[in-house]
Short mmCIF file of C-alpha atoms in Angstrom, two decimals:
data_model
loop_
_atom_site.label_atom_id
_atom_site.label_comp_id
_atom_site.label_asym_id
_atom_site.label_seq_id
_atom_site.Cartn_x
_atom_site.Cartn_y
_atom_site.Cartn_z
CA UNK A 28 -8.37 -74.98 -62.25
CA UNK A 29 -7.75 -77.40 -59.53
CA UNK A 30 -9.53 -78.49 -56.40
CA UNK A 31 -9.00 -79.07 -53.17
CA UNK A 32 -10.65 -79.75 -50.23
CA UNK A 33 -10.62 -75.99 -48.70
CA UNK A 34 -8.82 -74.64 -51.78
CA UNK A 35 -8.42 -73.79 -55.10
CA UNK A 36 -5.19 -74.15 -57.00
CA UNK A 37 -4.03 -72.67 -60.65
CA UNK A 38 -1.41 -74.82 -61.88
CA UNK A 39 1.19 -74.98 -64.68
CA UNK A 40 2.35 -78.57 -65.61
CA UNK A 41 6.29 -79.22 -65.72
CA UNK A 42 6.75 -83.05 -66.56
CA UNK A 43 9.22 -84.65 -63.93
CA UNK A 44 10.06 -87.95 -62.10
CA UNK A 45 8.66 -89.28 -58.69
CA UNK A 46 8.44 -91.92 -57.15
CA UNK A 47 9.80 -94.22 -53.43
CA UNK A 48 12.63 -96.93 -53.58
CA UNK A 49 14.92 -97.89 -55.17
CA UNK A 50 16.15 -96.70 -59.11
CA UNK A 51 18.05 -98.60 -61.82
CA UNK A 52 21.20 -97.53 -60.95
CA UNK A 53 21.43 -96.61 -64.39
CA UNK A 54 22.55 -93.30 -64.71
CA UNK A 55 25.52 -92.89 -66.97
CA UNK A 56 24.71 -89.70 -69.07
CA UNK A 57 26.80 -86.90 -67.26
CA UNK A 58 23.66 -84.12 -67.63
CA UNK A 59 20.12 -84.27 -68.12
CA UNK A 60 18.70 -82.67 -71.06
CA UNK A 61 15.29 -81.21 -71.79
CA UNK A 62 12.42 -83.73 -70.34
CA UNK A 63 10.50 -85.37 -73.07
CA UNK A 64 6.87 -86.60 -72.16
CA UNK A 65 6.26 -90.50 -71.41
CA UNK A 66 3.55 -91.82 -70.18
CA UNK A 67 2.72 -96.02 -68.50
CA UNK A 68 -0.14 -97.57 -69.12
CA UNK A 69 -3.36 -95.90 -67.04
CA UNK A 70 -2.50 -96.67 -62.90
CA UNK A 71 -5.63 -95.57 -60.46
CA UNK A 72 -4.29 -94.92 -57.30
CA UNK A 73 -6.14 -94.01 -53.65
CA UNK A 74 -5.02 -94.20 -50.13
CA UNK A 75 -5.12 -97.73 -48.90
CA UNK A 76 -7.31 -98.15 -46.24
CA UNK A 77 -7.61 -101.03 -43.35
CA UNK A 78 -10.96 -103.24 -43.68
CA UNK A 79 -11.83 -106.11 -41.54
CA UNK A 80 -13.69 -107.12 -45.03
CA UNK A 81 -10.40 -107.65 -47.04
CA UNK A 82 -10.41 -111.06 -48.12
CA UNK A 83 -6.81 -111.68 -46.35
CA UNK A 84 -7.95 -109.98 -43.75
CA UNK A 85 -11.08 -111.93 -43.39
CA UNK A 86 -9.29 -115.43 -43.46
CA UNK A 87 -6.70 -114.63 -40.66
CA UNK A 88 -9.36 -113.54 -38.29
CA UNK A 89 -12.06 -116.71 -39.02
CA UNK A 90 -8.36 -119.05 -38.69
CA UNK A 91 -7.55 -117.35 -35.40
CA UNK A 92 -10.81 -117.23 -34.11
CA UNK A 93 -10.42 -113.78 -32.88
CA UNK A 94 -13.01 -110.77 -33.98
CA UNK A 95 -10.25 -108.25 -33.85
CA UNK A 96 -6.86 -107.82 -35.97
CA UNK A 97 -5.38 -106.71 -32.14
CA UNK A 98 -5.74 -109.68 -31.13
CA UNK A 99 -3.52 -111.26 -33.62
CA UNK A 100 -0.50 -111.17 -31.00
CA UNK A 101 -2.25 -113.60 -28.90
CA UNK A 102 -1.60 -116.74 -31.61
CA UNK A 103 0.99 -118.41 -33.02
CA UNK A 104 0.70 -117.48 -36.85
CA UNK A 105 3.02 -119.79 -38.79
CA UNK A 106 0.31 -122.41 -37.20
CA UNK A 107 -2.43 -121.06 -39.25
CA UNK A 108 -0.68 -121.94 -42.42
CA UNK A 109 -3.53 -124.15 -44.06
CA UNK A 110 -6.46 -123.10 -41.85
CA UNK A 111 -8.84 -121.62 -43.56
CA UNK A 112 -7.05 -121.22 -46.62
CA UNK A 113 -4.41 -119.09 -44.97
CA UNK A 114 -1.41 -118.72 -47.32
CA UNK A 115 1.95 -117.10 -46.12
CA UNK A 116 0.92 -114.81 -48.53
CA UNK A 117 -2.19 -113.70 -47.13
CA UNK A 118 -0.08 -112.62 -43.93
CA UNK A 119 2.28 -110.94 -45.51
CA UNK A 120 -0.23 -109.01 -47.32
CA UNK A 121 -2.10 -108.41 -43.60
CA UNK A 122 1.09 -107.12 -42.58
CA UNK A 123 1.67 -104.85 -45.67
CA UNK A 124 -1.86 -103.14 -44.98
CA UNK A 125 -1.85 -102.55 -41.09
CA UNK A 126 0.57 -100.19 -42.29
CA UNK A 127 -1.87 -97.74 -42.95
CA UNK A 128 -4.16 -98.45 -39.80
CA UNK A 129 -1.69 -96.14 -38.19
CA UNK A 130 -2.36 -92.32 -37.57
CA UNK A 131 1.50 -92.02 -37.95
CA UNK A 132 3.74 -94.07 -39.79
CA UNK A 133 7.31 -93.50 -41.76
CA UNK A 134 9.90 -95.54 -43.72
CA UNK A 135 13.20 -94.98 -44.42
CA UNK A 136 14.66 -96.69 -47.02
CA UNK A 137 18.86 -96.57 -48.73
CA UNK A 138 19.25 -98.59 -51.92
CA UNK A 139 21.72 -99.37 -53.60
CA UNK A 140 22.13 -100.63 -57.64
CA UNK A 141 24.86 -101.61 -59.65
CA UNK A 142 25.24 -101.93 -63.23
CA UNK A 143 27.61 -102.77 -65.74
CA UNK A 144 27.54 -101.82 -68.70
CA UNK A 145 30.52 -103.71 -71.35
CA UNK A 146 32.64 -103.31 -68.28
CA UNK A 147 32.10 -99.89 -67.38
CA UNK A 148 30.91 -100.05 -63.95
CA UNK A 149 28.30 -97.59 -62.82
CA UNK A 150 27.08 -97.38 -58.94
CA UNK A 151 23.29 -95.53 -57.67
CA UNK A 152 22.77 -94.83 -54.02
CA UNK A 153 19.72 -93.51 -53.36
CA UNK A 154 17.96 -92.57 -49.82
CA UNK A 155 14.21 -92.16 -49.25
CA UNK A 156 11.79 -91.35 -46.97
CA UNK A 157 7.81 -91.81 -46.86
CA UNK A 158 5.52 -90.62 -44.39
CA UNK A 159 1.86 -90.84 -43.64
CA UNK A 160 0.72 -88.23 -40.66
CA UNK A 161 -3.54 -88.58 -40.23
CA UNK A 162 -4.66 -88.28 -44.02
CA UNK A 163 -1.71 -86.08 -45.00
CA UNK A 164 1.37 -87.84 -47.27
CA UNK A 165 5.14 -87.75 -48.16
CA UNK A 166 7.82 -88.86 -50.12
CA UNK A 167 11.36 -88.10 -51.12
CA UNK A 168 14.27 -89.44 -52.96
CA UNK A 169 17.70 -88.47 -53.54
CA UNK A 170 19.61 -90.51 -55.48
CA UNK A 171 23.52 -89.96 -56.45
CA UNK A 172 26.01 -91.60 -58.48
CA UNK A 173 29.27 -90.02 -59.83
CA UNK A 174 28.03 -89.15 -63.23
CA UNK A 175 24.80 -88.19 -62.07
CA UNK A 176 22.05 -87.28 -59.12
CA UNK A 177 18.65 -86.32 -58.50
CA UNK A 178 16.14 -85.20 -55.74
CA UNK A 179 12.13 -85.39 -55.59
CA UNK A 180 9.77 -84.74 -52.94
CA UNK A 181 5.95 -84.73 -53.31
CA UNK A 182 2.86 -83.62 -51.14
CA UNK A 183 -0.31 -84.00 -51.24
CA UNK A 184 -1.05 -80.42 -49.53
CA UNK A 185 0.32 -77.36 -49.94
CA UNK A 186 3.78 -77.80 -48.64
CA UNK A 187 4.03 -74.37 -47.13
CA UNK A 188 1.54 -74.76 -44.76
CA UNK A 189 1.43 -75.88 -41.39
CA UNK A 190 -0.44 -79.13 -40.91
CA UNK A 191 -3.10 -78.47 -38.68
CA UNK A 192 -6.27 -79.30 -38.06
CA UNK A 193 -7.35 -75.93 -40.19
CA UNK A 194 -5.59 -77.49 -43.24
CA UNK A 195 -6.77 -80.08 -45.04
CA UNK A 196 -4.81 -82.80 -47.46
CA UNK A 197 -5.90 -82.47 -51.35
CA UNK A 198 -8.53 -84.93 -52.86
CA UNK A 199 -6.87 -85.62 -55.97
CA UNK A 200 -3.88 -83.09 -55.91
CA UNK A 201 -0.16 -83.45 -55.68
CA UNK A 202 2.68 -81.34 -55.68
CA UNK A 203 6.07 -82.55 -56.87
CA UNK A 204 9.71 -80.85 -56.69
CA UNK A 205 12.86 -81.83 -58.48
CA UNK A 206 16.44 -80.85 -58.35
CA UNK A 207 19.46 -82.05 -60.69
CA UNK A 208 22.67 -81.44 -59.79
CA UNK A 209 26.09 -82.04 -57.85
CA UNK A 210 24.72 -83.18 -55.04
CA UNK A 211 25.09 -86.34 -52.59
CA UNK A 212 22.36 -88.56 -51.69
CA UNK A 213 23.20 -87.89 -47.48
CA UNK A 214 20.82 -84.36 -47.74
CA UNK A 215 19.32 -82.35 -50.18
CA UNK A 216 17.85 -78.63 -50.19
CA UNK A 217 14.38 -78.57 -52.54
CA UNK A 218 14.03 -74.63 -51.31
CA UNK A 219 14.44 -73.59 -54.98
CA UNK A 220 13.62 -76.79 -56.87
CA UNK A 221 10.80 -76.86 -59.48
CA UNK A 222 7.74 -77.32 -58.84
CA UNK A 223 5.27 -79.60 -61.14
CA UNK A 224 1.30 -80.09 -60.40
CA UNK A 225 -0.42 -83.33 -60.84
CA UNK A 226 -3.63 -85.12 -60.29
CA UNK A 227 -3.61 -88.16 -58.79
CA UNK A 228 -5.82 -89.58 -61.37
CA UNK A 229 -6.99 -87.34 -64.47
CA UNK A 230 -9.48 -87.70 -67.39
CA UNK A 231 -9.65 -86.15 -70.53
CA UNK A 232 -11.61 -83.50 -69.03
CA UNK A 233 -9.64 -82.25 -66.52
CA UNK A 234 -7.24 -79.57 -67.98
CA UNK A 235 -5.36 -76.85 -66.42
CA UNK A 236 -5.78 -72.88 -67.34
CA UNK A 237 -4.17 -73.68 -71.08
CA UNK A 238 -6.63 -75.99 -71.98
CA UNK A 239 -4.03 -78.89 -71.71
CA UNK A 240 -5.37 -81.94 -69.82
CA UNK A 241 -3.49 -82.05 -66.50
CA UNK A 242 -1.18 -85.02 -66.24
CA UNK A 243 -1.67 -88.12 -64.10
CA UNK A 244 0.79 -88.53 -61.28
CA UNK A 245 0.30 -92.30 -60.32
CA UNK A 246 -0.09 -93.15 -64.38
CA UNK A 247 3.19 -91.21 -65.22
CA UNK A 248 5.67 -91.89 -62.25
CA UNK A 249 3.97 -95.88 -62.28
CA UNK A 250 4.10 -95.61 -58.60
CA UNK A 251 1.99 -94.52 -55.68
CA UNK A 252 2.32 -91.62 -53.02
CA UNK A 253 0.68 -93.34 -50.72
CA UNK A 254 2.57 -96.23 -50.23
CA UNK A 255 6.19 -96.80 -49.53
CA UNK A 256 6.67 -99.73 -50.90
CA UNK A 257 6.85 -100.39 -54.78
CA UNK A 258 5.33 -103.86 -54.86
CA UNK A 259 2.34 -105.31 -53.18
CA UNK A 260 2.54 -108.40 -51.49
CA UNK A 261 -0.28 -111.22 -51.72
CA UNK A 262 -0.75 -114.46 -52.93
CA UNK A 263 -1.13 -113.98 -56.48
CA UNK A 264 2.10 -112.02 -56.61
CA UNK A 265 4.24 -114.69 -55.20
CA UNK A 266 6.28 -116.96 -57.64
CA UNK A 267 4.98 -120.26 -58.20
CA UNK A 268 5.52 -123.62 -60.45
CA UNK A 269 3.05 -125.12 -63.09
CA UNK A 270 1.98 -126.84 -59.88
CA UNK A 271 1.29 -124.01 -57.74
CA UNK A 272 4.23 -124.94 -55.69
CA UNK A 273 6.29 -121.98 -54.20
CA UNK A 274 9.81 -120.92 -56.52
CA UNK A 275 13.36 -120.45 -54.84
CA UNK A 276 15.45 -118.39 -55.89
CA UNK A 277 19.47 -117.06 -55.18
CA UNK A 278 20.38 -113.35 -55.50
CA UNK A 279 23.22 -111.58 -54.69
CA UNK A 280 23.19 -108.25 -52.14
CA UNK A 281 24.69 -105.55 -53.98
CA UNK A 282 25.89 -104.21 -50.96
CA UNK A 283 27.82 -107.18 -49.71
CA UNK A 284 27.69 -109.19 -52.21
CA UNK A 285 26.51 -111.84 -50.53
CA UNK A 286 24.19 -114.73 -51.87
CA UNK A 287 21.03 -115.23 -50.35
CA UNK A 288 18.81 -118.21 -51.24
CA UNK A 289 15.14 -116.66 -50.86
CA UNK A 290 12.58 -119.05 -50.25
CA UNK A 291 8.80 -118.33 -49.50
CA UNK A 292 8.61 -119.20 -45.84
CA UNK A 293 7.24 -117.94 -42.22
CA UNK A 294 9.41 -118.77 -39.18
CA UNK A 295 8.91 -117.31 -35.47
CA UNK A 296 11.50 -115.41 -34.05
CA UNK A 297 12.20 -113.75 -30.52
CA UNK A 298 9.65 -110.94 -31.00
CA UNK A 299 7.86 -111.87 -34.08
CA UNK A 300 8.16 -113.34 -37.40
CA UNK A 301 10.94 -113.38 -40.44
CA UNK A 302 8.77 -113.31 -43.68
CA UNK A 303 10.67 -114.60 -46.78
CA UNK A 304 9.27 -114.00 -50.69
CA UNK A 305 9.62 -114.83 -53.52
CA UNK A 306 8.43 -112.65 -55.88
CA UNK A 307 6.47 -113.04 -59.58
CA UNK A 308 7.83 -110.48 -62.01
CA UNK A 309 4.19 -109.63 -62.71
CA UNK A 310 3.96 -108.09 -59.42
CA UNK A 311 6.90 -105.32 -60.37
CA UNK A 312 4.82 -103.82 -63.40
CA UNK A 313 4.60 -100.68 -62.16
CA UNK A 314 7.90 -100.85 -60.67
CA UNK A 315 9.64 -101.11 -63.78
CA UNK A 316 7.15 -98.48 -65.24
CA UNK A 317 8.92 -96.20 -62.62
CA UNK A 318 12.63 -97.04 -63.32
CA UNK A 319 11.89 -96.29 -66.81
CA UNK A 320 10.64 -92.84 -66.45
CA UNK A 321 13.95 -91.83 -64.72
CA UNK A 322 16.14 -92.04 -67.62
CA UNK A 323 13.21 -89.97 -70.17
CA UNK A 324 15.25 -86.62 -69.51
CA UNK A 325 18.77 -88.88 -69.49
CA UNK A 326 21.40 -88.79 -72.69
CA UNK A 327 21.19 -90.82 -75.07
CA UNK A 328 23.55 -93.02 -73.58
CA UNK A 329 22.19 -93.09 -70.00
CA UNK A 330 17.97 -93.19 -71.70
CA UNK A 331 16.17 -96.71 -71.70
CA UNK A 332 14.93 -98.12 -74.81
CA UNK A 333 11.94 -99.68 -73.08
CA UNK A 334 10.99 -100.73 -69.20
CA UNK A 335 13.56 -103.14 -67.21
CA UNK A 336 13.16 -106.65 -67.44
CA UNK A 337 13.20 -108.15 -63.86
CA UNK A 338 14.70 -111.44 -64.05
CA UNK A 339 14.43 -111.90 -59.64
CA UNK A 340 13.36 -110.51 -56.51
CA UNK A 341 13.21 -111.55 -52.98
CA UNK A 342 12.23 -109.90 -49.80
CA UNK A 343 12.81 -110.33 -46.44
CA UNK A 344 10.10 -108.91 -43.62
CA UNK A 345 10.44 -108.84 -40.12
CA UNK A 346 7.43 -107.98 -38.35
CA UNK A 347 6.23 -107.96 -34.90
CA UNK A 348 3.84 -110.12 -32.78
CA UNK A 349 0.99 -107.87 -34.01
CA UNK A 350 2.13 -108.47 -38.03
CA UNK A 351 3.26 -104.43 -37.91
CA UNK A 352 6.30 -103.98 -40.31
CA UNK A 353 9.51 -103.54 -38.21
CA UNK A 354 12.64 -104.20 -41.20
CA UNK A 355 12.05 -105.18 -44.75
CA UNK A 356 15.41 -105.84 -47.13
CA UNK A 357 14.65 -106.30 -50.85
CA UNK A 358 17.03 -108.12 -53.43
CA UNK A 359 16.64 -107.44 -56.90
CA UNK A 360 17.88 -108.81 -60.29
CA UNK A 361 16.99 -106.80 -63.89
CA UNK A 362 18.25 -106.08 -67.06
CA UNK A 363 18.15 -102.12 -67.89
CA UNK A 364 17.55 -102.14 -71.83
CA UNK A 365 19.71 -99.17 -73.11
CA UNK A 366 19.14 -97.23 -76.64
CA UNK A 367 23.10 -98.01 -76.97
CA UNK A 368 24.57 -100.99 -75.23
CA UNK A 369 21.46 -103.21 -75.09
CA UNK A 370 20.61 -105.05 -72.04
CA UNK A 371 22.66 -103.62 -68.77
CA UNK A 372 22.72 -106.39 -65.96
CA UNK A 373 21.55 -104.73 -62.81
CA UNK A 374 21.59 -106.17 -59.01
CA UNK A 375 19.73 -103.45 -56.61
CA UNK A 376 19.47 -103.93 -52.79
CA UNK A 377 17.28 -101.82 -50.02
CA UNK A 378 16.99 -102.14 -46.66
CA UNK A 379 14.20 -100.23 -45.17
CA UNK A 380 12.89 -99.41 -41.40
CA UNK A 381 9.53 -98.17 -40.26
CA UNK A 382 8.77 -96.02 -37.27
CA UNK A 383 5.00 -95.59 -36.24
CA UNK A 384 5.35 -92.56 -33.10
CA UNK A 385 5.78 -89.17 -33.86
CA UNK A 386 5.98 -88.64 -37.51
CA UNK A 387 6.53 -85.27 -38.55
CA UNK A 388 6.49 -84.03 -42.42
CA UNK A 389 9.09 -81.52 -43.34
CA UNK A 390 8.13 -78.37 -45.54
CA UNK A 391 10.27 -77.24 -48.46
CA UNK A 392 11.72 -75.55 -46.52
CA UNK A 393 13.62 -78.34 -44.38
CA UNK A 394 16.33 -80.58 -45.30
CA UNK A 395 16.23 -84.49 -44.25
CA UNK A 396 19.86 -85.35 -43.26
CA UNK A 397 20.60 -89.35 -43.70
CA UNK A 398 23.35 -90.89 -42.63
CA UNK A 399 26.61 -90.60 -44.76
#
């Protein structure tokens, strides 16, 4: 028995995949067969919420001498590099979390990987969307490639409902659909998908009406509903020497397949700032715990042996005057380790834009439409 705030669910557990952003690309099995159980390493998740008493957040406001995070538009940032401690990573970290000061925000997100596997060529586009509305959150993905595609969308409310003020988001509920099929990645219908129940966090204890103990969502999938991005950015995540000195490094865009040289840096631009990372693999944990889970119910010749091994990733931010997330684009470099052919070299790139008016979240019963 599952609860709610305002309501009381009964729930059958289906294991599936979830998750925001981008996937391995690594889909080569032409069918999924029956899902086997997997389960990371034990993930607590919660909705992130804006302090003034976050450390990052505390050092940009004693460097700008401002008692306000508003404010922040009113000084030049890149000059507080070295106040206070300020690192470029504390700002992009600032900027990650004002995110979720907003009522209403949304991302939308297309990746695209490529892999190769002893010359066999296999390409993953995948679409998503996450939305926060008040307290109430969203994702979906649908992913495609010719030998295989997927779709997932989770809430955490009940999906047929209006959102109103009468309904109320779950305290530690989610509910998660899946389709498999031939589809493409430009729109999906979930209006007959399966359904799966999870808690965000379970115990031992909790356990639906079977007596089974009721799987964790954020420990399974790796990954967090409420957030749409599948890293966090701060100072401890960012790649460094044996002399805490800041690590270049060239990847390629999968898309264009252009080379970009990413190195951790904070310039101004016409109407805000360009924030370039470089990221420590230790920050894309969970990230690879994700990609990992999407092959469980793969054939054997599409199914992971064990996580990815990220050998690179960069990111690019652009962000406004007042730090709020405008563009990000992500690079990535990984090796997929396959039951058959060993290690797969994978490049994966996303570009991603956020929107903070009007954000609406769509019921099952509504299709998003991206762009072909």
């Amino acid at each position: 028995m599952l609860k709610s705030k305002g309501l009381i669910i009964v729930s059958a557990l289906i294991i599936t995949t979830s998750a925001l952003g981008g996937v391995s690309g690594w889909f080569l099995g032409t069918m999924f067969k029956p899902v086997q159980e997997q389960q990371n390493k034990v993930y607590f998740d919660e909705p992130v919420v804006f302090s003034n008493n976050i450390e990052s957040v505390k050092k940009i406001l004693d460097g700008a001498k401002i008692n306000d995070i508003s404010k922040i538009n009113e000084v030049d940032v890149t000059l507080l590099i070295g106040v206070n401690g300020i690192t470029i990573g504390d700002i992009a970290e600032v900027s990650q979390l004002l995110l979720y000061k907003n009522e209403n925000a949304k991302m939308i997100s297309n990746n695209f990987a490529t892999s190769n596997a002893m010359g066999i060529v296999n390409d993953q586009e995948t679409n998503s969307t996450w939305i926060k509305k008040d307290d109430f959150y969203f994702k979906e993905n649908v992913s495609y490639s010719r030998n295989a595609s997927f779709g997932e969308r989770s809430y955490n409310f009940n999906n047929e409902a209006i959102i109103s003020p009468l309904i109320n988001p779950f305290d530690n509920y989610i509910e998660y659909f899946r389709v498999i099929g031939n589809t493409n990645c430009t729109n999906v219908s979930f209006l007959e998908s399966a359904k799966s129940s999870y808690l965000v966090n379970s115990t031992e204890n909790d356990l639906d009406s079977e007596g089974n103990q009721i799987k964790s969502y954020s420990s399974t999938f790796g990954l967090s509903l409420y957030k749409p991005f599948n890293y966090d950015f701060s100072e401890d995540n960012l790649l460094k020497n044996d002399n805490g000195e800041y690590v270049s490094c060239t990847l390629k865009n999968s898309k264009t397949n252009e080379e970009f040289n990413y190195v951790t840096s904070i310039t101004s631009t016409e109407n805000g700032y360009e924030i370039n990372l470089v990221m420590d693999i230790k920050a894309l944990e969970n990230y690879a715990s994700y990609i990992y889970t999407t092959t469980r119910d793969a054939s054997q010749l599409a199914k992971m042996k064990k996580k990815p091994e990220f050998k690179n990733a960069g990111v690019k931010l652009v962000v406004d005057k007042n730090l709020l997330i405008q563009s990000m684009h992500i690079d990535e470099d990984y090796n997929v380790i396959s039951n058959l052919v060993g290690n797969v070299p994978t490049i994966c790139s996303s570009d991603l834009v956020f929107e903070y008016e009007n954000t609406t979240i769509p019921s099952i019963k509504e299709t998003i439409t991206y762009e072909g």
